[in-house]
XYZ file of C-alpha atoms in Angstrom:
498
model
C -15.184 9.782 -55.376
C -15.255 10.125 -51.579
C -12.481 9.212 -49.587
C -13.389 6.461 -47.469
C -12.265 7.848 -44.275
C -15.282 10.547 -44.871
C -17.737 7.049 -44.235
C -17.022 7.609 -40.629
C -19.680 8.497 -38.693
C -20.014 11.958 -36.752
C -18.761 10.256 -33.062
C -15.719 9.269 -34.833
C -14.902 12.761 -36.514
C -15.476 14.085 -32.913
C -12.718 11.546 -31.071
C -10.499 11.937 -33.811
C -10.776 16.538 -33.287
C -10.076 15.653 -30.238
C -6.352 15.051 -30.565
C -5.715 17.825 -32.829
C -4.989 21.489 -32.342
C -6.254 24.597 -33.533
C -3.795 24.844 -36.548
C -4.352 21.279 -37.632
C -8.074 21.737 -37.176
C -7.695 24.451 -39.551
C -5.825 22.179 -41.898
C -8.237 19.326 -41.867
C -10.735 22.049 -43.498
C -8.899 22.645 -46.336
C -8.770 18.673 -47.223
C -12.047 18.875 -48.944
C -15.680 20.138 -49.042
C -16.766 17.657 -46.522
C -13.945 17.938 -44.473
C -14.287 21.478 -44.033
C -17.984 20.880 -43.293
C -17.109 18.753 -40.262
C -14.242 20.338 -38.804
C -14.958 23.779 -39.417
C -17.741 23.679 -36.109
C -14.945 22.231 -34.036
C -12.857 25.330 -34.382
C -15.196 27.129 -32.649
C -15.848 25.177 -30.107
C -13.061 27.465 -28.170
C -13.754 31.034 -29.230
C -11.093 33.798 -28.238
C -9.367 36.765 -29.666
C -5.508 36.605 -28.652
C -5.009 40.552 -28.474
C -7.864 43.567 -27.678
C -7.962 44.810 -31.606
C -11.381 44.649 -32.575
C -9.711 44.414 -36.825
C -8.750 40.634 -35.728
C -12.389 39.633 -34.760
C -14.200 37.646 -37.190
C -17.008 39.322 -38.305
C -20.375 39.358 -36.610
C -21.768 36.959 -39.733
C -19.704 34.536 -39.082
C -19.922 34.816 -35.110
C -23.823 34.554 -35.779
C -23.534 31.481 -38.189
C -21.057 29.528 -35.650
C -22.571 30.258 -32.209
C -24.073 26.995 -31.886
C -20.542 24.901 -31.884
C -18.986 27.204 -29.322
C -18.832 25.550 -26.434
C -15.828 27.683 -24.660
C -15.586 31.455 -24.950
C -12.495 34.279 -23.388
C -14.339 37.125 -23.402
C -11.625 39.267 -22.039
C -11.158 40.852 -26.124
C -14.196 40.398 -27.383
C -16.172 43.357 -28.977
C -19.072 44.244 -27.338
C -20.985 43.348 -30.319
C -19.685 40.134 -30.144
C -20.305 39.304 -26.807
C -24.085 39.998 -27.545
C -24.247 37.415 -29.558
C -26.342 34.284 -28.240
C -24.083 31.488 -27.813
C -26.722 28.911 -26.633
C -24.579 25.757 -25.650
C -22.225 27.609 -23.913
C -20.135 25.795 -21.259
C -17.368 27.560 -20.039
C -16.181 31.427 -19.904
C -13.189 33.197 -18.957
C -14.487 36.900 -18.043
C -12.477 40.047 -16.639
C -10.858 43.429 -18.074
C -7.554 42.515 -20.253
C -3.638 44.032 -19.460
C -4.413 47.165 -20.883
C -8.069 47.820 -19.393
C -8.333 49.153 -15.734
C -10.951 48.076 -13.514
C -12.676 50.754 -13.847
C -12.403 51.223 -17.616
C -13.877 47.558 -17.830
C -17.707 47.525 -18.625
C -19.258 44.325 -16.724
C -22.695 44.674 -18.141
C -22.327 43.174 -21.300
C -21.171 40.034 -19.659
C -23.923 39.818 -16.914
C -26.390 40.110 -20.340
C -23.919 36.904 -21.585
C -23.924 35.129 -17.919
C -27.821 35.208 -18.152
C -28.611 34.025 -21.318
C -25.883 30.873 -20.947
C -27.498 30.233 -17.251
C -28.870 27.239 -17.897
C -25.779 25.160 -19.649
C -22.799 27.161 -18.422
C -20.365 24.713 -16.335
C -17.389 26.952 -15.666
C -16.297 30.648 -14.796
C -13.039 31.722 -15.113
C -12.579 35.449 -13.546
C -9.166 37.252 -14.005
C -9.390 40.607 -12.640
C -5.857 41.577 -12.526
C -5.815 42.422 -8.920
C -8.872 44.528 -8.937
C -11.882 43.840 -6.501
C -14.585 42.011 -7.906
C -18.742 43.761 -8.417
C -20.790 42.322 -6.102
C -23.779 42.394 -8.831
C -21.193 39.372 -10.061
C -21.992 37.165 -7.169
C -25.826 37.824 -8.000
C -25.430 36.621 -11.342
C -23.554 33.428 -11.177
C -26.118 32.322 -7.983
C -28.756 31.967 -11.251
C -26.367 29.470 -12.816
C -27.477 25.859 -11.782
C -25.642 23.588 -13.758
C -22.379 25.828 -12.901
C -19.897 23.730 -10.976
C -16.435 24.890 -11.605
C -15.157 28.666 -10.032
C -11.296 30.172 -11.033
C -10.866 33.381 -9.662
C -7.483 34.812 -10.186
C -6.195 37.155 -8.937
C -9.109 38.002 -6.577
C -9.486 40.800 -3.926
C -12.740 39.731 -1.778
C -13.952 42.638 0.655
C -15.334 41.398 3.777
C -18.823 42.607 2.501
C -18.983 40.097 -0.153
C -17.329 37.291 1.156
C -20.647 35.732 2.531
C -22.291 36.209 -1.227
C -18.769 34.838 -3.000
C -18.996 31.376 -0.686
C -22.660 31.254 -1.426
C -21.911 30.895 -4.922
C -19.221 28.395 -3.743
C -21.658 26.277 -1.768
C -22.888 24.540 -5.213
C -19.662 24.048 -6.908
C -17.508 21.368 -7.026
C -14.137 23.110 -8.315
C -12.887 26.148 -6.610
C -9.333 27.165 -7.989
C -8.539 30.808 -6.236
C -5.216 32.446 -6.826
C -3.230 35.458 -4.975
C -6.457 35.732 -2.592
C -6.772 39.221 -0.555
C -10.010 39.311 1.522
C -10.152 42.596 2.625
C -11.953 43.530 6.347
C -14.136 46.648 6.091
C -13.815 49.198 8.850
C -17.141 48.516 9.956
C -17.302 44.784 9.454
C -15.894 42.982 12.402
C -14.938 38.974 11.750
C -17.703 38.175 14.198
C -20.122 39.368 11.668
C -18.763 37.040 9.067
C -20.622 33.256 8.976
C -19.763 30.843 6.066
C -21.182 27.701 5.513
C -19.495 24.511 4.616
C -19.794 23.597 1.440
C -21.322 20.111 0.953
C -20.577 19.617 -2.734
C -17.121 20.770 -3.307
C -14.635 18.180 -4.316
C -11.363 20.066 -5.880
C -10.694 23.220 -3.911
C -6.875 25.172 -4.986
C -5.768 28.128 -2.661
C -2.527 29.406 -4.907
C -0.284 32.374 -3.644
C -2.325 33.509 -0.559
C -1.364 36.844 0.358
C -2.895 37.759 3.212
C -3.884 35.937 6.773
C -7.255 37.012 6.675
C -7.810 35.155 3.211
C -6.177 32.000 4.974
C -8.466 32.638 8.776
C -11.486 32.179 6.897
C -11.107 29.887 3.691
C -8.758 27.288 4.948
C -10.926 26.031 7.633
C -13.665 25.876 5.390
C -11.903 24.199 2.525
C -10.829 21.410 5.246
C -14.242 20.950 6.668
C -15.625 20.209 3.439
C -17.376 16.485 4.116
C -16.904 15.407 0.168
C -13.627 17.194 -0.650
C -11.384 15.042 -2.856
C -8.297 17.000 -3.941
C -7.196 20.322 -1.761
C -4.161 22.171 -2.856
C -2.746 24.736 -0.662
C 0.070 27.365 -1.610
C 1.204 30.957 0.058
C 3.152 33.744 -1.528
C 6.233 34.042 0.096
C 7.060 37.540 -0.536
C 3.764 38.889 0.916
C 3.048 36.303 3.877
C 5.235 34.182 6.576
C 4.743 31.090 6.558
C 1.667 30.452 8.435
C 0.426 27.938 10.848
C -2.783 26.414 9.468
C -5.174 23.290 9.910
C -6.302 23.742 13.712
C -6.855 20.651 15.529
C -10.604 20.585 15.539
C -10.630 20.519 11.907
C -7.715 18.439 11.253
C -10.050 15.576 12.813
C -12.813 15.633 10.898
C -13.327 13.091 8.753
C -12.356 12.738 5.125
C -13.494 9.350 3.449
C -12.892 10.350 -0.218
C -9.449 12.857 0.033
C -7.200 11.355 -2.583
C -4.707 14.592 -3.279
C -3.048 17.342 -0.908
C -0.989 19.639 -2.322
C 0.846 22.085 1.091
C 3.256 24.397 0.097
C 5.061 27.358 1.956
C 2.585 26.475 4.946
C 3.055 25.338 8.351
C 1.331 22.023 10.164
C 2.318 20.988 13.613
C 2.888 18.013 13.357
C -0.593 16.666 15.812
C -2.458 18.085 13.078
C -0.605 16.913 10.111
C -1.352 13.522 11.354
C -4.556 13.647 12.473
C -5.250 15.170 9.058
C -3.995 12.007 7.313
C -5.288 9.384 9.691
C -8.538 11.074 9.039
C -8.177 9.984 5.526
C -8.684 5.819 4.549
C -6.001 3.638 3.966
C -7.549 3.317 0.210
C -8.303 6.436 -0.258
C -5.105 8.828 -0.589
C -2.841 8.565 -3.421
C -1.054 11.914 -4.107
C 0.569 13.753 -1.200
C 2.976 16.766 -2.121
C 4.459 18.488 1.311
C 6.378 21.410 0.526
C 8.129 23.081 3.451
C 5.425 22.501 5.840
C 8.037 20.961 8.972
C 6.683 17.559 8.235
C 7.228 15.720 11.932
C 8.029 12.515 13.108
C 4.323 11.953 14.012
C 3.204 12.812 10.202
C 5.723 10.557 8.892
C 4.253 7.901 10.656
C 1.136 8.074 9.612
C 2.272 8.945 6.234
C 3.684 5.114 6.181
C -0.214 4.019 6.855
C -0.962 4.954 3.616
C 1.902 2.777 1.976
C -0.780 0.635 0.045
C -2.550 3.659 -1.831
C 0.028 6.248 -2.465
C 1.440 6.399 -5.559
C 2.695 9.952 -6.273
C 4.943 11.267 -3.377
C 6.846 14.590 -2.892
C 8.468 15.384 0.340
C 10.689 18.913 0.859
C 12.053 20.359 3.534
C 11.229 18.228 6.575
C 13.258 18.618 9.724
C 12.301 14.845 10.940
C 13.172 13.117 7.348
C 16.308 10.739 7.150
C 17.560 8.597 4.612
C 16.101 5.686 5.919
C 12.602 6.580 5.463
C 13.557 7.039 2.214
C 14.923 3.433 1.981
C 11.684 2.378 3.971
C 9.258 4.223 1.218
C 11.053 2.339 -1.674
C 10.565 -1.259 0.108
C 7.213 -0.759 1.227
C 5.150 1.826 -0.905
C 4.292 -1.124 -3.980
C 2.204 1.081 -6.143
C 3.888 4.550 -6.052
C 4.917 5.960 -9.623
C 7.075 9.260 -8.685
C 9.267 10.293 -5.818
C 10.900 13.339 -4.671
C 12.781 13.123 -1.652
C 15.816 15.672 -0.435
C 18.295 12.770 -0.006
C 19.722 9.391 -0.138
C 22.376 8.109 1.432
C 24.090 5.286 -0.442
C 25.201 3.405 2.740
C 21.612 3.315 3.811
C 20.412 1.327 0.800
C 23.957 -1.083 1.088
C 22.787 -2.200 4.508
C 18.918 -2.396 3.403
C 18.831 -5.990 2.632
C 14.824 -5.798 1.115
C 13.916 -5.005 -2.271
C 12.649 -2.485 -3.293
C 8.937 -3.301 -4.146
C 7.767 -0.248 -6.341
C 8.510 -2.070 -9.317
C 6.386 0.621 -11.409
C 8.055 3.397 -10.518
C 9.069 5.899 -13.080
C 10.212 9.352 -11.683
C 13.017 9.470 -9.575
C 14.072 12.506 -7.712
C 16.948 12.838 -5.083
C 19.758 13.528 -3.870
C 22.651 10.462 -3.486
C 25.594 10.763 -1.161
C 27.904 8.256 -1.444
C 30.326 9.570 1.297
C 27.979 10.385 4.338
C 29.288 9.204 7.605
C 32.312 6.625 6.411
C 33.051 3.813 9.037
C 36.596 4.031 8.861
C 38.470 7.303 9.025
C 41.698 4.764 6.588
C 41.394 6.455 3.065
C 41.524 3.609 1.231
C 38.977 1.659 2.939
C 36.568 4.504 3.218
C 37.122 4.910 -0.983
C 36.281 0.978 -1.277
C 33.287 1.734 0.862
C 32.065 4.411 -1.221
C 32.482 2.115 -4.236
C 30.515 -0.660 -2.622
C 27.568 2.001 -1.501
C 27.524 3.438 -5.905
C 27.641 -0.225 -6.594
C 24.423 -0.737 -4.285
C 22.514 2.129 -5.044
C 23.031 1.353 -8.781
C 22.196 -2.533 -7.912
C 18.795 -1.170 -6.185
C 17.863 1.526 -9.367
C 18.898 -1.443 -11.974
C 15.328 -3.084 -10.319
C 13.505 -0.359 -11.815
C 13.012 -0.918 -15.388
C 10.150 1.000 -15.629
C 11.970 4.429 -14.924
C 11.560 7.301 -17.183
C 13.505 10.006 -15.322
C 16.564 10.062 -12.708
C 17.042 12.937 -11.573
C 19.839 13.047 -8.969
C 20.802 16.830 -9.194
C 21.041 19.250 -6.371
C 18.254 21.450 -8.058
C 16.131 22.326 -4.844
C 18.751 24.525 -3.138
C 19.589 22.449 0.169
C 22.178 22.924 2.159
C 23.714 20.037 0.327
C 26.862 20.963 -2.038
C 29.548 19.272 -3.893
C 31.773 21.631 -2.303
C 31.015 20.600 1.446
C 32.634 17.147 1.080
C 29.544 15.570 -0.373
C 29.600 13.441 -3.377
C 26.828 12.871 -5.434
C 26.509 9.433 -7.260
C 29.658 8.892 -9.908
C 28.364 7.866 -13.445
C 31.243 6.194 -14.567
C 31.312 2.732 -15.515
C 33.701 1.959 -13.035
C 31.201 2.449 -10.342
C 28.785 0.621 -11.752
C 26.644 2.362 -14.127
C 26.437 -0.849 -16.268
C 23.928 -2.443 -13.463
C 21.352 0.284 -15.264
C 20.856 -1.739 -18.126
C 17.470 -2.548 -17.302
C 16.924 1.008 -17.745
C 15.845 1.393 -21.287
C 12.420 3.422 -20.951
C 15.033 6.304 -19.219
C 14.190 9.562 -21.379
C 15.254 12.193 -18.687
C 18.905 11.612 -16.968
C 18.934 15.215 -14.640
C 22.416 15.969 -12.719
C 22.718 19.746 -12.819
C 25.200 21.225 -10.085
C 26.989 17.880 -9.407
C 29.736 17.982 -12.165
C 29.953 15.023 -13.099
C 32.579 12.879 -15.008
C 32.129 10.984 -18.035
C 33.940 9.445 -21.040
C 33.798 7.840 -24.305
C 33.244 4.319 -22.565
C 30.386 5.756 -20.907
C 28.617 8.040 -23.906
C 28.960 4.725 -25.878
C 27.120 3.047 -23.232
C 24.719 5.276 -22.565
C 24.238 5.357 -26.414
C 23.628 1.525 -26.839
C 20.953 1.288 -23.626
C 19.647 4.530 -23.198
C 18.260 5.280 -26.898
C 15.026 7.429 -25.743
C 17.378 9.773 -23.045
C 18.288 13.439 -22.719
C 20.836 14.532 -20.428
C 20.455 17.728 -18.397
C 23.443 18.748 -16.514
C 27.257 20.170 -15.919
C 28.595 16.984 -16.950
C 32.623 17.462 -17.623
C 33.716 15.136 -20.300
C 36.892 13.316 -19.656
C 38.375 12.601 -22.656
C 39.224 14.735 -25.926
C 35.835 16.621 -27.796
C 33.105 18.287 -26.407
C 30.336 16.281 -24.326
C 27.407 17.908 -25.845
C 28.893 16.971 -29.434
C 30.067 13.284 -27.931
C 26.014 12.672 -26.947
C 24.761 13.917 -30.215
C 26.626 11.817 -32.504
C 25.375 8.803 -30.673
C 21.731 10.250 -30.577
C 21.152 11.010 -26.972
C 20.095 15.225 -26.607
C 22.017 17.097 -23.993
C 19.940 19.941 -22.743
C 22.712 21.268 -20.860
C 21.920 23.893 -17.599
């Protein structure tokens, strides 16, 4: 008799295979005949050899009887035999020679023969070349891919003789992902001979680890210019190239009506252009902004506060204009972010902020809080009551939050900032207030590595009782007898330690 979960019909199966993973795919087939007639297609829907020995590919049988369901295929260690094969509704391919093949050792031919016969449903390339320049009988082949809309080239050399045929292949997709970019100038190609067109369609383009200014002269004005660009992501490899000055003026300008993520690391903006880029962006529009050591000005700041109805995921590093008090400005007037990371907080800026703080749906935290910055009084005791008061505020402020799954107050991002310098970061001891955090109970990540902090029994038995779902990372010294990673176990909280 049939279990009645096998009634289901086939769309059901499918949602359900979603959610599971290779090796409980594989279990589901050993359930029963009919099981292992429905889920058996869906584990080869992703096709891939882990390792280059040709004794752990299925055999060609098999392969044959299967090529229908596979819809994604890493070709890097497949047999040649196998790569013959005629997979029909392929979608997407990850090509290139493996860790032990050399460029040169790596025979491309097979996979044009594969590129040409999946033309007409593949979707998505993924090339990793290991460094090594690219054919340019590639760029012929993927320009007879129509429905292809997704590019990942990484690493990638680019000579200057195929650059115009690699952003023609570009010019149709919508998701270009390139990763340690060289583009290489030939010794008789001069940049004057170079033209690339905008690209009308693309909507997600990633620059990771740019080595090399040339890469950055001719694909970062072109990745800004695009008219329907939605998400742009922007990273350089320190090691290989200074920090750079990008985004000229003229292109910062242009409009942008649908940008909703930008992603800067390691790269520098003056600060014009860093606003003009986000005032060329609407108010509704932009909702994830990560600025990573880009000198962030006063200017972009500004305008960054223009977008306080739409942002909701926020990461600011390194910016020689930031204060505390735009951080205390963020939290009172930014109502739908989610997650902040911020280098500081100063606890007497948040005492003397007397609005709320309106992000009620907040759930990552990230920052820095000094409780000592700047005293009033230079009396000891008075300046340790106003400390108190300022812990007793910021924990007031964070109690607010009761959607927050992660605090993470540690000095982890390697400013300036130490516990040695006179600094203190925020005390979790009862005594200063902790207990307003009982509002807290969705916290599941409590991070303060490199600020040794103090705690006792009172406090693990707290933390116990209203933080069931945390772990604790962190140097926290335990005050009383027994060991703190022991202490948090016994009332179910994980410490993860350093």
């Amino acid at each position: 008799m049939d279990h009645p979960i096998e009634s289901l019909i086939p769309e059901i199966w499918l949602h359900i295979a979603e959610w599971l993973d290779t090796k409980h795919l594989r279990e589901c087939t050993l359930v029963s005949k009919a099981w292992n007639t429905t889920f058996t297609p869906l584990l080869w829907r992703n096709f891939g050899l882990r390792n280059h020995q040709s004794a752990t590919a299925p055999s060609l049988a098999a392969v044959h009887q299967h090529a229908l369901s596979v819809r994604s295929l890493k070709a890097a260690n497949l047999p040649r035999e196998l790569l013959d094969v005629d997979y029909q509704h392929l979608q997407h391919i990850t090509i290139g020679p493996n860790r032990r093949q050399s460029h040169r050792e790596y025979d491309w031919n097979p996979i044009y023969g594969l590129l040409r016969r999946s033309a007409s449903t593949l979707r998505s390339v993924a090339v990793l070349t290991m460094g090594n320049s690219l054919p340019s009988a590639l760029w012929d082949t993927l320009q007879n891919c129509p429905m292809l809309d997704k590019l990942v080239f990484n690493p990638c050399v680019v000579d200057m003789a195929t650059a115009t045929a690699f952003w023609d292949v570009c010019s149709r997709v919508k998701t270009i992902q390139l990763s340690r970019i060289l583009l290489v100038q030939l010794k008789n190609t001069t940049s004057e001979n170079i033209t690339l067109a905008t690209n009308p369609f693309a909507f997600d383009i990633t620059l990771r680890k740019i080595r090399e200014a040339s890469a950055l002269k001719y694909l970062v004005p072109l990745s800004f210019s695009c008219p329907n660009l939605r998400r742009m992501e922007l990273s350089c490899d320190k090691p290989y190239l200074p920090r750079p000055t990008l985004i000229p003026r003229e292109i910062a300008f242009l409009p942008r009506p649908y940008l909703s993520l930008i992603y800067l690391n390691n790269v520098t903006v003056s600060d014009v252009s860093m606003a003009a880029l986000l005032d060329s962006i609407p108010l509704i529009t932009l909702t994830e902004l990560y600025l990573l050591k880009t000198g962030l000005g006063p200017k972009g700041l500004t305008s960054i506060h223009r977008h306080a109805q739409s942002i909701q995921h926020l990461h600011i590093q390194d910016s020689p204009a930031w204060t505390s008090k735009h951080f205390v400005k963020i939290l009172t007037s930014f109502p739908r972010l989610l997650t902040v990371k911020a280098p500081y907080i100063w606890a007497r800026d948040v005492a003397a902020c007397p609005d709320p703080w309106v992000c009620t749906d907040l759930y990552k935290l990230c920052t820095y809080v000094d409780t000592s910055h700047a005293p009033t009084t230079k009396d000891v005791v008075q300046a340790s009551l106003e400390m108190e008061q300022n812990e007793r505020a910021i924990y007031a402020a964070l109690g607010r939050l009761f959607k927050l799954r992660t605090l993470d107050i540690s000095l982890v991002w390697g400013y300036h900032i130490a516990v040695s310098d006179g600094r203190y970061p925020l005390d979790l001891q009862l005594s200063s207030g902790l207990d307003a955090l009982t509002g807290l109970s969705e916290l599941r990540v409590l991070d303060c590595r490199r600020t040794n902090q103090v705690m006792g029994a009172q406090e693990i038995a707290w933390i116990g009782e209203h933080w069931q779902l945390a772990r604790v990372l962190g140097e926290i010294v335990y005050s009383d007898s027994g060991d703190i990673e022991e202490a948090l176990e016994s009332i179910g909280v994980e410490y993860l330690g350093e």
